[in-house]
Amino acid sequence: MIGGLFIYNHKGEVLISRVYRDDIGGPLNGVMILLDAFRVNVIHARQQVRSPVTNIARTSFLHVKRSNIWLAAATKQNVNATMVFEFLYKMCDVMAAYFGKISEENVKNNFVLIYELLDEILDFGYPQNSETGALKTFITQQGIKSQTKEEQSQITSQVTGQIGWRREGIKYRRNELFLDVLESVNLLMSPQGQVLSAHVSGRVVMKSYLSGMPECKFGMNDKIVIDKQGKGGGSEDVAKSGKQSIAIDDCTFHQCVRLSKFDTERSISFIPPDGDYELMRYRTTKDIILPFRVIPLVREVGRTRLEVKVVIKSNFKSSLLAQKIEVRIPTPLTTSGVQLICMKGKAKYKASENAIVWKVKRMAGMKESQISAEIELLPTNDKKKWARPPISMNFEVPFAPSGLKVRYLKVFEPKLNYSDHDVIKWVRYIGRSGIYETRC
Amino acid sequence: DTWISTQKKIHSQLSLPVYPLQENRQFGSKMTDSKYFTTTKKGEIFELKAELNSDKKEKKKEAVKKVIASMTVGKDVSALFPDVVNCMQTDNLELKKLVYLYLMNYAKSQPDMAIMAVNTFVKDCEDPNPLIRALAVRTMGCIRVDKITEYLCEPLRKCLKDEDPYVRKTAAVCVAKLHDINAQLVEDQGFLDTLKDLISDSNPMVVANAVAALSEIAESHPNSNLLDLNPQTINKLLTALNECTEWGQIFILDCLANYTPRDDRESQSICERVTPRLSHANSAVVLSAVKVLMKFMEMLPKDLDYYGTLLKKLAPPLVTLLSAEPELQYVALRNINLIVQRRPEILKHEMKVFFVKYNDPIYVKLEKLDIMIRLASQANIAQVLAELKEYATEVDVDFVRKAVRAIGRCAIKVEQSAERCVSTLLDLIQTKVNYVVQEAIVVIKDIFRKYPNKYESVIATLCENLDSLDEPEARAAMIWIVGEYAERIDNADELLESFLEGFHDESTQVQLQLLTAIVKLFLKKPTETQELVQQVLSLATQDSDNPDLRDRGYIYWRLLSTDPVAAKEVVLAEKPLISEETDLIEPTLLEELICHIGTLASVYHKPPSAFVEGSRGVQHKRLPGSAGSGESVESPDPGAAATETPPAVIPSQGDLLGDLLNLDLTPTTTTGPPPPTTSGMQMGAMDLLSGGLDSLMGDESEPLGGDIGGNPAMGAAFGAAPATMPASFNAPGSGGLDDLFDLGGGVGMPMGALNPPKAVWLPAMKAKGLEISGVFVRRAGVIQMEMTLTNKAMSVMTDFAIQFNRNSFGLAPAGPLQILTPLSPNQSIEPLNNLQVAVKNNIDVFYFSCQYPISMLFVEDGKMERQVFLATWKDIPNDNESQFQIKDCHLNSDAASNKLQSSNIFTIAKRTVEGQDMLYQSMKLTNGIWVLAELRVQAGNPNYTVSSISLKCRAPEVSQCVFQNYEAVLKN
C-alpha cells in the first residue's frame, strides 16, 4: 500500500510530507533521502517526464501534477497502481472542494487541514472514505466539541455506511434539480476529409437540492432500452423512437448508482448526493454530429513561402449558434512574417505559440467561413522537414453531438410529502470540442 | 409527455462554482497559516519551547503548527518532544491531531519519552466520542515503539468489538499495523481470529478494511490459511462489494482475484456478480474487476455462450479507461498490453482508439504504439501504416524511432503489407534524418530475414547511407546485410574492410557481426578475401579480450581449417524464420502478470519479486487451469495455486563445472597409436589457411585433417611445451584458459635463468602419461604458475584446460571457471598454501596438488606507516601472536632486512635494546591481510644471529606459513 504521500512545489520544495509506512525509510532521515531522490530524479529531471511511475532506490513513486504542484505517493510494495492514481486525483478533488485551486499558496495556507484530511482519508496507506460531503461533516477545522451524541453517531454511520455520500435529514424549501449534459467531441480527420477517428465523451453532471433520501431514476434515449421497450409495444413506437436513440459504447457511474440494477435492467437508479456530482460518463462513436468541418489547403511556394487556406463549415441546424470558435493553425518554426485575410472574426499570428489563432465569437449553423494566410519563411539548411502539426479547433455548441436526449428524471421520496411533480428540474446540453484536429 | 418540454430553460451560467461562498470565507480566515513555513531565525527552538508551554490555548496551538511546519520542511524539532507531548491532553481535536502527527514522526527516536503519551491514548480509547476513540487507536498503531505496542493490545481488542462501525473499521486496519511491528504478538493475542470474524460484519466498510488487513497479513505468511476463502466467505465478499465505498470495492476485488473457484459454474456465477463493476467511475475498480474476470475466464469452457458474452463485455470498459487522465491511461495501456497478449480477441476491433493524439504525453504515445502493433492485422494494416508514417515525422526522437521500428514489425507480421512497408521505410531513409535512417536499417535487416530474396533491390540505397551510421545496432545490421548478400554487392570486401580499420573501437555487437560477415564473404568469394579473413580472425582471437569474440573467432578458425565444406554448411546455413511477434512476454511471466493486473507489477511488466523487498509479494501467482483440463476441478485446496512453484534447484557452481569438464572428454578406449590428428590452433595460421583454401578451391588434395596432422614437427613441439600460467586474483573474466590454448603456438614466456627449480607435481604414472612439473614465482607484481607439461605417452594430447580448487587465498586462473568439484572433503589438514589443480586434456582430467611459497602472495605495497604499525600492533589481541625460534641463521640485522625486502617483507623500524636488534616488519597478502613481525637479532659473537620472531596477524592461521617463509628466505 501507499507508504508515504508528499506534496512539492514546482521548485521541488516539500510542502506536505506524510509517512504511513516504515518500509519507505523510517522516520526522518530515510524519508528525507527519498524526498530528495524524487526531487532530483523527477522534478528537476532535465528530460520531459518519461513515465508517471518511477522506481528510484527500490521505491516506486507515482505522481500527478496539478498546475505547478506535484503530488507523489511512494511505496515499496506491489501496490494497486490504478488505485493510487485514482486516490491522488481524489485527493486533489477533496482539497479543491475545501479551499479551491490547488496552488502553493493555498497548500501552505491550509497545511494543517491537509494533514488532518490525509490522516482521515488514508489509513496505513489504505484509502478510506473520501467523499467530500461526508468529510465536511466532521473535518471542519473547528473542533468537534459541540457535537451531540446523535450527531456523532450520524457522522460515523455516514462515513462508514452504505450511503456514504449523503446524510439524513436534509431539508429544502424548494426541491430543485439541475442537469447538464456536457459532451466533448473528439475528431481526427485526414487532409482529404476522411474521419480517422471520432468519439464523444460525455458527462451527466447534476446539482440536486432535494429533501430527505430521495430515490431517483434517470432515463435517456439509450438504444438498448428503447429497442427493448419497442419489442413490448407497437411497431410504430419502434419506428418513431428508434430513429432517435443512440448507441452508447460504454458508460460509468457515480458510486451512488446501483450498478447491478443497470447490469440487469439497464435502468439508472440512485439516491443522489447533495449538491454537485457527476452522475455518469459515457462514450459514443456512432452517428456523431460533427459540428464543424475544417478544410485545410497548404501549399509550399518555393523554399521560403507557404500559402495556407482554411475553410470551416458549420454543420448543424441554422437556428442554433456556436460560440467561442477558435481555429489554431500551426506555423513552421522558421516563420518570419505572416499576412492574414479572414472573412469573419479576428486572426492573429502568435509567434510565441508558433501558430495563427483565428477567433470567431459566434457562428450560426449551415454557414461557412475562411481564412487565408501567406507565411514567409527564413531560408535554412535544415534537412529536417517541418512536421506539420494538425490544425485544431475549439468551439461550444448548445446541443449534444452524440444525439443524447434526457427522457426523464423521476424523483420519489416515500417518507416526505413531496412528489415528482413538485420538483423543479432544469436541463441543458452543451457540446464542446475535445481534441478536434484536422491534419494538413 | 415529460417534464422537459414544459420546464426547459437554459440557465445562463456555464461553469458552476466549485465550492459555496460561505466555505470560502471559512477557510479564507486561515490565510495566515503559510507564515509558519517562513520562520528561519535563530533561537527558534527556544522560542517555540516557551510558546508550547504558554497558558494561552491559542498560542499553544500556533506553536504546535509551527513545529509541524518545521517538521515538514525537514528541520529536526525532536528536542521539543516533551513540550509537544504536554499539549496532548486537550479538548481541542485539531490540536490533538497535530500533536499525534508529531508523535508518529518522532516517537521512534524518543521511545522513553513516548511512553508519556500512553495514558492519554488509553484514555482516549474509552472516550464517548467514536471519532476520538478511532483517532486514538489509529494513531497508536502508527507509533512503532515496542513498549507502547504492549499497551495497545487491550484498547485494540475493545475497539475491534466497538459498537460503532467507524471505530471497528479503524481497528481492523490497526491489526495490520500491529502485525507489521510484531507479528507474533498479533497471533498470540488472537487478533487474527477477531479480524476474520469482521469479514461477516454488518457494515460493508468494516468488511472491506478487514479484507485489506487480512490480505496484507496473508502475504507475509504464504502458507497459512489465513484468508480461508470458501464459497461462503466469497458470497459475503460479493454482497459487501455492492455496498461499500469505491476503495473497499478495490480491496475486495483484489482479494477475490486470489481465489480459485472449484468449478466452471462457480467461476461463472462469480463473474456474473463482478461484471457490473465494469461500469464504475473509478478506473481502479474497473481494472480490478477486469483482473478477476481475466483470471476466472480461464476456467470457462470456450464453447459456453457466457464466455463469448464476457469477452464482449470486457472491451468497452478497457477503451473507456483511455479517456481517463493521462497517468491512468498509462497504467491502463500497460495492462492492455498484457491483456492483448493473453486474449487478442478482446480488442481486435478497437485499433482506432489507440491512435496517437498529438497532445498525448510521450509515455502514453509510446505505449499506444506498442498496442497498435500488437493489434495490426491484414484488416486494418492500411490505416495503421498511414498512422505510423505520420508519427515518423514527429519531434520526439524516441517516439519517431519506435514508429519506424513499428513499420518494420508490421511488415513482418502482415505479409501482404511488406512491400508497402519497405517502400515507406525507403521514403523515410530519403529524409536523411540520422536516427530515422539508422532505425530503418535495423528493421530492414529483419525484413530481409523474414522474406529472403525479395527486397534485395533496396540494398544499394542502404549502402549509400553507410557513412551516417553511428549507432552500434545500425552498424551491426548494415554489416549483417553486407555479409548476407556479399555475392550481390560488388564492393562488399571494401565495405567490410572499411569497418575493420577501427575494429577495436567498435562495440562487441559490431565486432561479432563483422567477424561473421567477413567469414561469410570469404566462403562466398574465397579468392579475393583471404587476407581480409585472416586479418579479422587474428584481430578477434589475438588482440581482443572479449571471450565471446575470441570463442567465435576460434570456432570459425577451426571450422575453416578442418573442413571448409562443413564451414560453408554451418555458416551459410538456411536461417530459421524469425517469428512474427516480437517483444512477447514469456508465457509463464505473462500468466503471473495477468494475476497482477492494475498493480505496479503490471506497469513494470516484472514479477513483484523483482522490485519488492522481503517476503512480501515473492510468491508467484498463477492462472487457474482451463475447465477442459480438469486439474482445477479436482484441486481440493483453493489456496494451492497461489503457493506452489517451489524454487528451482540451481546446481552449485562446482557441480556444473565438473560436468563441463567431463562433457568434453573423448572416450579413452582408443587402442594402439591413434592417427595423429590435431586441431587448428597447433598450426601456424598461414599453413592452415592455405590448406583450407586448397580444399575450398576444389583442389584434389587429401582431406584436410590428415594433411595438417601429418606434420611431425608440430607434434614434437607440443610434446614438451613450456607454459606460463599467469594467474590473477582479480580474474578479469578470461585469460587462463585461452592462454593455455596458446600452448602449441609456442607463445609461452621465455624461461629465464632466475627460475627456481621446478618440482614434479604430477607424475606421468598417475596421469596417463602426462607429467606436470612446475613452480610458483612472483614477477613484476604478478603471481605466475610456471608449468612444464611433458607428454610421455604415445598419443598426442590436446584440449588442455586448467582449473584450481577453492583455496585459502583465492588463487585462480584468470578464466571464467574458477572452482572445481571438491577433491578432498577434508581440507583442514592440508597446509594453507596448498593448491589443488586440475588439468584436462583429450584423455582425461587429472587432479594434483602443489604448494606455493607464501612469499609469492606478499604484495609490493606492503610497507606500513610507523604510526599505523604501532596502532595495529596494539590493536591485534595478544592471542594472535605467535613466537618462533630461528636456529642457525647467522646474519646481521641489515643483511636480514635486505634479504627480506626482496620478498616484499618491509622493515619499518629498528630498535636496539641491550645489544639485541629488534626489527619491526610488515607485509601484506594479496587478499589484504597484514602480517606484522618483530624480528630479534642477537649481537652474539662472533656473528650476529637471528634468534626469534614474533608474528602478529588478524588471521593467525597464516603465521606458520609466514614463519616458514622467513626461515626459507633467511637461510637461503
mmCIF file of N, CA and C in Angstrom, chain B residues 736-801:
data_model
loop_
_atom_site.group_PDB
_atom_site.id
_atom_site.type_symbol
_atom_site.label_atom_id
_atom_site.label_comp_id
_atom_site.label_asym_id
_atom_site.label_seq_id
_atom_site.Cartn_x
_atom_site.Cartn_y
_atom_site.Cartn_z
ATOM 1 N N GLY B 736 43.265 -17.338 -18.410
ATOM 2 C CA GLY B 736 43.875 -18.621 -18.115
ATOM 3 C C GLY B 736 43.626 -19.658 -19.192
ATOM 4 N N LEU B 737 42.374 -19.855 -19.467
ATOM 5 C CA LEU B 737 42.071 -20.923 -20.392
ATOM 6 C C LEU B 737 42.606 -20.632 -21.770
ATOM 7 N N ASP B 738 42.375 -19.419 -22.184
ATOM 8 C CA ASP B 738 42.788 -19.092 -23.532
ATOM 9 C C ASP B 738 44.297 -19.097 -23.657
ATOM 10 N N ASP B 739 44.964 -18.675 -22.585
ATOM 11 C CA ASP B 739 46.409 -18.700 -22.653
ATOM 12 C C ASP B 739 46.920 -20.117 -22.812
ATOM 13 N N LEU B 740 46.198 -21.010 -22.212
ATOM 14 C CA LEU B 740 46.586 -22.400 -22.377
ATOM 15 C C LEU B 740 46.510 -22.810 -23.832
ATOM 16 N N PHE B 741 45.514 -22.259 -24.496
ATOM 17 C CA PHE B 741 45.371 -22.594 -25.907
ATOM 18 C C PHE B 741 46.583 -22.164 -26.722
ATOM 19 N N ASP B 742 47.252 -21.199 -26.193
ATOM 20 C CA ASP B 742 48.402 -20.700 -26.927
ATOM 21 C C ASP B 742 49.588 -21.658 -26.880
ATOM 22 N N LEU B 743 49.475 -22.609 -26.026
ATOM 23 C CA LEU B 743 50.498 -23.626 -25.844
ATOM 24 C C LEU B 743 51.248 -24.020 -27.111
ATOM 25 N N GLY B 744 50.468 -24.566 -28.051
ATOM 26 C CA GLY B 744 51.077 -25.120 -29.254
ATOM 27 C C GLY B 744 51.738 -24.053 -30.096
ATOM 28 N N GLY B 745 51.198 -22.890 -30.047
ATOM 29 C CA GLY B 745 51.741 -21.807 -30.842
ATOM 30 C C GLY B 745 53.105 -21.361 -30.353
ATOM 31 N N GLY B 746 53.522 -21.876 -29.249
ATOM 32 C CA GLY B 746 54.841 -21.528 -28.731
ATOM 33 C C GLY B 746 54.894 -20.123 -28.217
ATOM 34 N N VAL B 747 53.801 -19.627 -27.696
ATOM 35 C CA VAL B 747 53.771 -18.242 -27.233
ATOM 36 C C VAL B 747 54.239 -18.136 -25.775
ATOM 37 N N GLY B 748 54.553 -19.238 -25.184
ATOM 38 C CA GLY B 748 54.959 -19.243 -23.777
ATOM 39 C C GLY B 748 56.058 -18.242 -23.469
ATOM 40 N N MET B 749 56.105 -17.792 -22.221
ATOM 41 C CA MET B 749 57.128 -16.825 -21.813
ATOM 42 C C MET B 749 58.504 -17.473 -21.887
ATOM 43 N N PRO B 750 59.452 -16.720 -22.260
ATOM 44 C CA PRO B 750 60.798 -17.278 -22.261
ATOM 45 C C PRO B 750 61.193 -17.657 -20.837
ATOM 46 N N MET B 751 61.872 -18.741 -20.702
ATOM 47 C CA MET B 751 62.266 -19.184 -19.378
ATOM 48 C C MET B 751 63.579 -18.537 -18.997
ATOM 49 N N GLY B 752 63.533 -17.743 -17.981
ATOM 50 C CA GLY B 752 64.736 -17.034 -17.576
ATOM 51 C C GLY B 752 65.624 -17.891 -16.697
ATOM 52 N N ALA B 753 66.818 -17.429 -16.475
ATOM 53 C CA ALA B 753 67.775 -18.145 -15.643
ATOM 54 C C ALA B 753 67.384 -18.045 -14.166
ATOM 55 N N LEU B 754 66.598 -17.044 -13.866
ATOM 56 C CA LEU B 754 66.231 -16.816 -12.476
ATOM 57 C C LEU B 754 65.299 -17.886 -11.928
ATOM 58 N N ASN B 755 64.801 -18.689 -12.850
ATOM 59 C CA ASN B 755 63.778 -19.620 -12.425
ATOM 60 C C ASN B 755 64.215 -20.548 -11.316
ATOM 61 N N PRO B 756 63.428 -20.613 -10.273
ATOM 62 C CA PRO B 756 63.691 -21.633 -9.272
ATOM 63 C C PRO B 756 63.420 -23.000 -9.904
ATOM 64 N N PRO B 757 64.005 -24.017 -9.348
ATOM 65 C CA PRO B 757 63.800 -25.334 -9.965
ATOM 66 C C PRO B 757 62.349 -25.779 -9.840
ATOM 67 N N LYS B 758 61.933 -26.464 -10.836
ATOM 68 C CA LYS B 758 60.556 -26.956 -10.826
ATOM 69 C C LYS B 758 60.497 -28.279 -10.083
ATOM 70 N N ALA B 759 59.385 -28.520 -9.483
ATOM 71 C CA ALA B 759 59.178 -29.794 -8.818
ATOM 72 C C ALA B 759 58.148 -30.574 -9.609
ATOM 73 N N VAL B 760 58.248 -31.844 -9.533
ATOM 74 C CA VAL B 760 57.259 -32.651 -10.254
ATOM 75 C C VAL B 760 55.972 -32.665 -9.435
ATOM 76 N N TRP B 761 54.953 -32.150 -10.007
ATOM 77 C CA TRP B 761 53.669 -32.067 -9.300
ATOM 78 C C TRP B 761 52.790 -33.269 -9.616
ATOM 79 N N LEU B 762 52.873 -33.665 -10.871
ATOM 80 C CA LEU B 762 52.004 -34.766 -11.291
ATOM 81 C C LEU B 762 52.865 -35.755 -12.066
ATOM 82 N N PRO B 763 53.180 -36.869 -11.458
ATOM 83 C CA PRO B 763 53.993 -37.835 -12.197
ATOM 84 C C PRO B 763 53.196 -38.489 -13.314
ATOM 85 N N ALA B 764 53.891 -38.857 -14.335
ATOM 86 C CA ALA B 764 53.240 -39.417 -15.527
ATOM 87 C C ALA B 764 52.448 -40.680 -15.202
ATOM 88 N N MET B 765 52.921 -41.397 -14.222
ATOM 89 C CA MET B 765 52.244 -42.638 -13.832
ATOM 90 C C MET B 765 50.777 -42.402 -13.499
ATOM 91 N N LYS B 766 50.591 -41.279 -12.860
ATOM 92 C CA LYS B 766 49.241 -41.030 -12.348
ATOM 93 C C LYS B 766 48.330 -40.375 -13.385
ATOM 94 N N ALA B 767 48.927 -39.917 -14.449
ATOM 95 C CA ALA B 767 48.125 -39.092 -15.344
ATOM 96 C C ALA B 767 48.147 -39.582 -16.773
ATOM 97 N N LYS B 768 48.138 -40.877 -16.873
ATOM 98 C CA LYS B 768 48.065 -41.476 -18.202
ATOM 99 C C LYS B 768 49.087 -40.857 -19.139
ATOM 100 N N GLY B 769 50.258 -40.663 -18.623
ATOM 101 C CA GLY B 769 51.339 -40.235 -19.495
ATOM 102 C C GLY B 769 51.645 -38.759 -19.479
ATOM 103 N N LEU B 770 50.846 -37.981 -18.793
ATOM 104 C CA LEU B 770 51.128 -36.547 -18.759
ATOM 105 C C LEU B 770 51.892 -36.239 -17.468
ATOM 106 N N GLU B 771 53.039 -35.630 -17.628
ATOM 107 C CA GLU B 771 53.790 -35.259 -16.439
ATOM 108 C C GLU B 771 53.784 -33.742 -16.317
ATOM 109 N N ILE B 772 53.503 -33.298 -15.126
ATOM 110 C CA ILE B 772 53.497 -31.847 -14.921
ATOM 111 C C ILE B 772 54.467 -31.516 -13.817
ATOM 112 N N SER B 773 55.374 -30.659 -14.134
ATOM 113 C CA SER B 773 56.229 -30.125 -13.077
ATOM 114 C C SER B 773 56.094 -28.609 -13.137
ATOM 115 N N GLY B 774 56.303 -28.002 -12.008
ATOM 116 C CA GLY B 774 56.089 -26.563 -12.039
ATOM 117 C C GLY B 774 56.632 -25.862 -10.832
ATOM 118 N N VAL B 775 56.494 -24.574 -10.844
ATOM 119 C CA VAL B 775 56.966 -23.743 -9.746
ATOM 120 C C VAL B 775 56.154 -22.456 -9.749
ATOM 121 N N PHE B 776 56.059 -21.849 -8.565
ATOM 122 C CA PHE B 776 55.391 -20.555 -8.483
ATOM 123 C C PHE B 776 56.416 -19.460 -8.349
ATOM 124 N N VAL B 777 56.253 -18.409 -9.075
ATOM 125 C CA VAL B 777 57.145 -17.260 -8.918
ATOM 126 C C VAL B 777 56.317 -15.988 -8.916
ATOM 127 N N ARG B 778 56.928 -14.949 -8.374
ATOM 128 C CA ARG B 778 56.267 -13.667 -8.420
ATOM 129 C C ARG B 778 57.115 -12.753 -9.269
ATOM 130 N N ARG B 779 56.539 -12.258 -10.323
ATOM 131 C CA ARG B 779 57.300 -11.382 -11.210
ATOM 132 C C ARG B 779 56.504 -10.134 -11.509
ATOM 133 N N ALA B 780 57.129 -9.026 -11.273
ATOM 134 C CA ALA B 780 56.507 -7.730 -11.598
ATOM 135 C C ALA B 780 55.078 -7.658 -11.068
ATOM 136 N N GLY B 781 54.951 -8.081 -9.819
ATOM 137 C CA GLY B 781 53.648 -7.927 -9.177
ATOM 138 C C GLY B 781 52.619 -8.940 -9.612
ATOM 139 N N VAL B 782 53.009 -9.885 -10.435
ATOM 140 C CA VAL B 782 52.034 -10.867 -10.885
ATOM 141 C C VAL B 782 52.489 -12.241 -10.421
ATOM 142 N N ILE B 783 51.566 -12.983 -9.891
ATOM 143 C CA ILE B 783 51.905 -14.338 -9.475
ATOM 144 C C ILE B 783 51.811 -15.230 -10.687
ATOM 145 N N GLN B 784 52.860 -15.989 -10.906
ATOM 146 C CA GLN B 784 52.826 -16.860 -12.059
ATOM 147 C C GLN B 784 53.055 -18.288 -11.642
ATOM 148 N N MET B 785 52.323 -19.129 -12.303
ATOM 149 C CA MET B 785 52.497 -20.549 -12.072
ATOM 150 C C MET B 785 53.126 -21.082 -13.341
ATOM 151 N N GLU B 786 54.373 -21.490 -13.209
ATOM 152 C CA GLU B 786 55.063 -21.956 -14.413
ATOM 153 C C GLU B 786 55.033 -23.468 -14.424
ATOM 154 N N MET B 787 54.613 -23.979 -15.545
ATOM 155 C CA MET B 787 54.471 -25.427 -15.611
ATOM 156 C C MET B 787 55.162 -25.951 -16.847
ATOM 157 N N THR B 788 55.668 -27.139 -16.711
ATOM 158 C CA THR B 788 56.155 -27.844 -17.889
ATOM 159 C C THR B 788 55.291 -29.076 -18.047
ATOM 160 N N LEU B 789 54.702 -29.172 -19.161
ATOM 161 C CA LEU B 789 53.859 -30.325 -19.419
ATOM 162 C C LEU B 789 54.636 -31.246 -20.351
ATOM 163 N N THR B 790 54.784 -32.450 -19.949
ATOM 164 C CA THR B 790 55.529 -33.382 -20.787
ATOM 165 C C THR B 790 54.633 -34.554 -21.150
ATOM 166 N N ASN B 791 54.601 -34.813 -22.411
ATOM 167 C CA ASN B 791 53.774 -35.922 -22.873
ATOM 168 C C ASN B 791 54.651 -37.165 -22.948
ATOM 169 N N LYS B 792 54.454 -38.076 -22.020
ATOM 170 C CA LYS B 792 55.256 -39.288 -22.030
ATOM 171 C C LYS B 792 54.458 -40.459 -22.578
ATOM 172 N N ALA B 793 53.356 -40.148 -23.141
ATOM 173 C CA ALA B 793 52.527 -41.213 -23.703
ATOM 174 C C ALA B 793 52.786 -41.317 -25.192
ATOM 175 N N MET B 794 52.096 -42.210 -25.799
ATOM 176 C CA MET B 794 52.313 -42.449 -27.215
ATOM 177 C C MET B 794 51.473 -41.506 -28.073
ATOM 178 N N SER B 795 50.382 -41.077 -27.562
ATOM 179 C CA SER B 795 49.481 -40.307 -28.425
ATOM 180 C C SER B 795 49.589 -38.812 -28.128
ATOM 181 N N VAL B 796 49.065 -38.073 -29.059
ATOM 182 C CA VAL B 796 49.076 -36.614 -28.926
ATOM 183 C C VAL B 796 48.010 -36.209 -27.925
ATOM 184 N N MET B 797 48.307 -35.223 -27.120
ATOM 185 C CA MET B 797 47.302 -34.717 -26.171
ATOM 186 C C MET B 797 46.839 -33.335 -26.603
ATOM 187 N N THR B 798 45.590 -33.165 -26.532
ATOM 188 C CA THR B 798 45.060 -31.852 -26.953
ATOM 189 C C THR B 798 44.047 -31.366 -25.922
ATOM 190 N N ASP B 799 43.447 -30.299 -26.256
ATOM 191 C CA ASP B 799 42.304 -29.769 -25.497
ATOM 192 C C ASP B 799 42.619 -29.548 -24.025
ATOM 193 N N PHE B 800 43.726 -28.898 -23.800
ATOM 194 C CA PHE B 800 44.096 -28.683 -22.411
ATOM 195 C C PHE B 800 43.250 -27.598 -21.763
ATOM 196 N N ALA B 801 43.004 -27.796 -20.506
ATOM 197 C CA ALA B 801 42.340 -26.740 -19.736
ATOM 198 C C ALA B 801 42.782 -26.889 -18.295
#
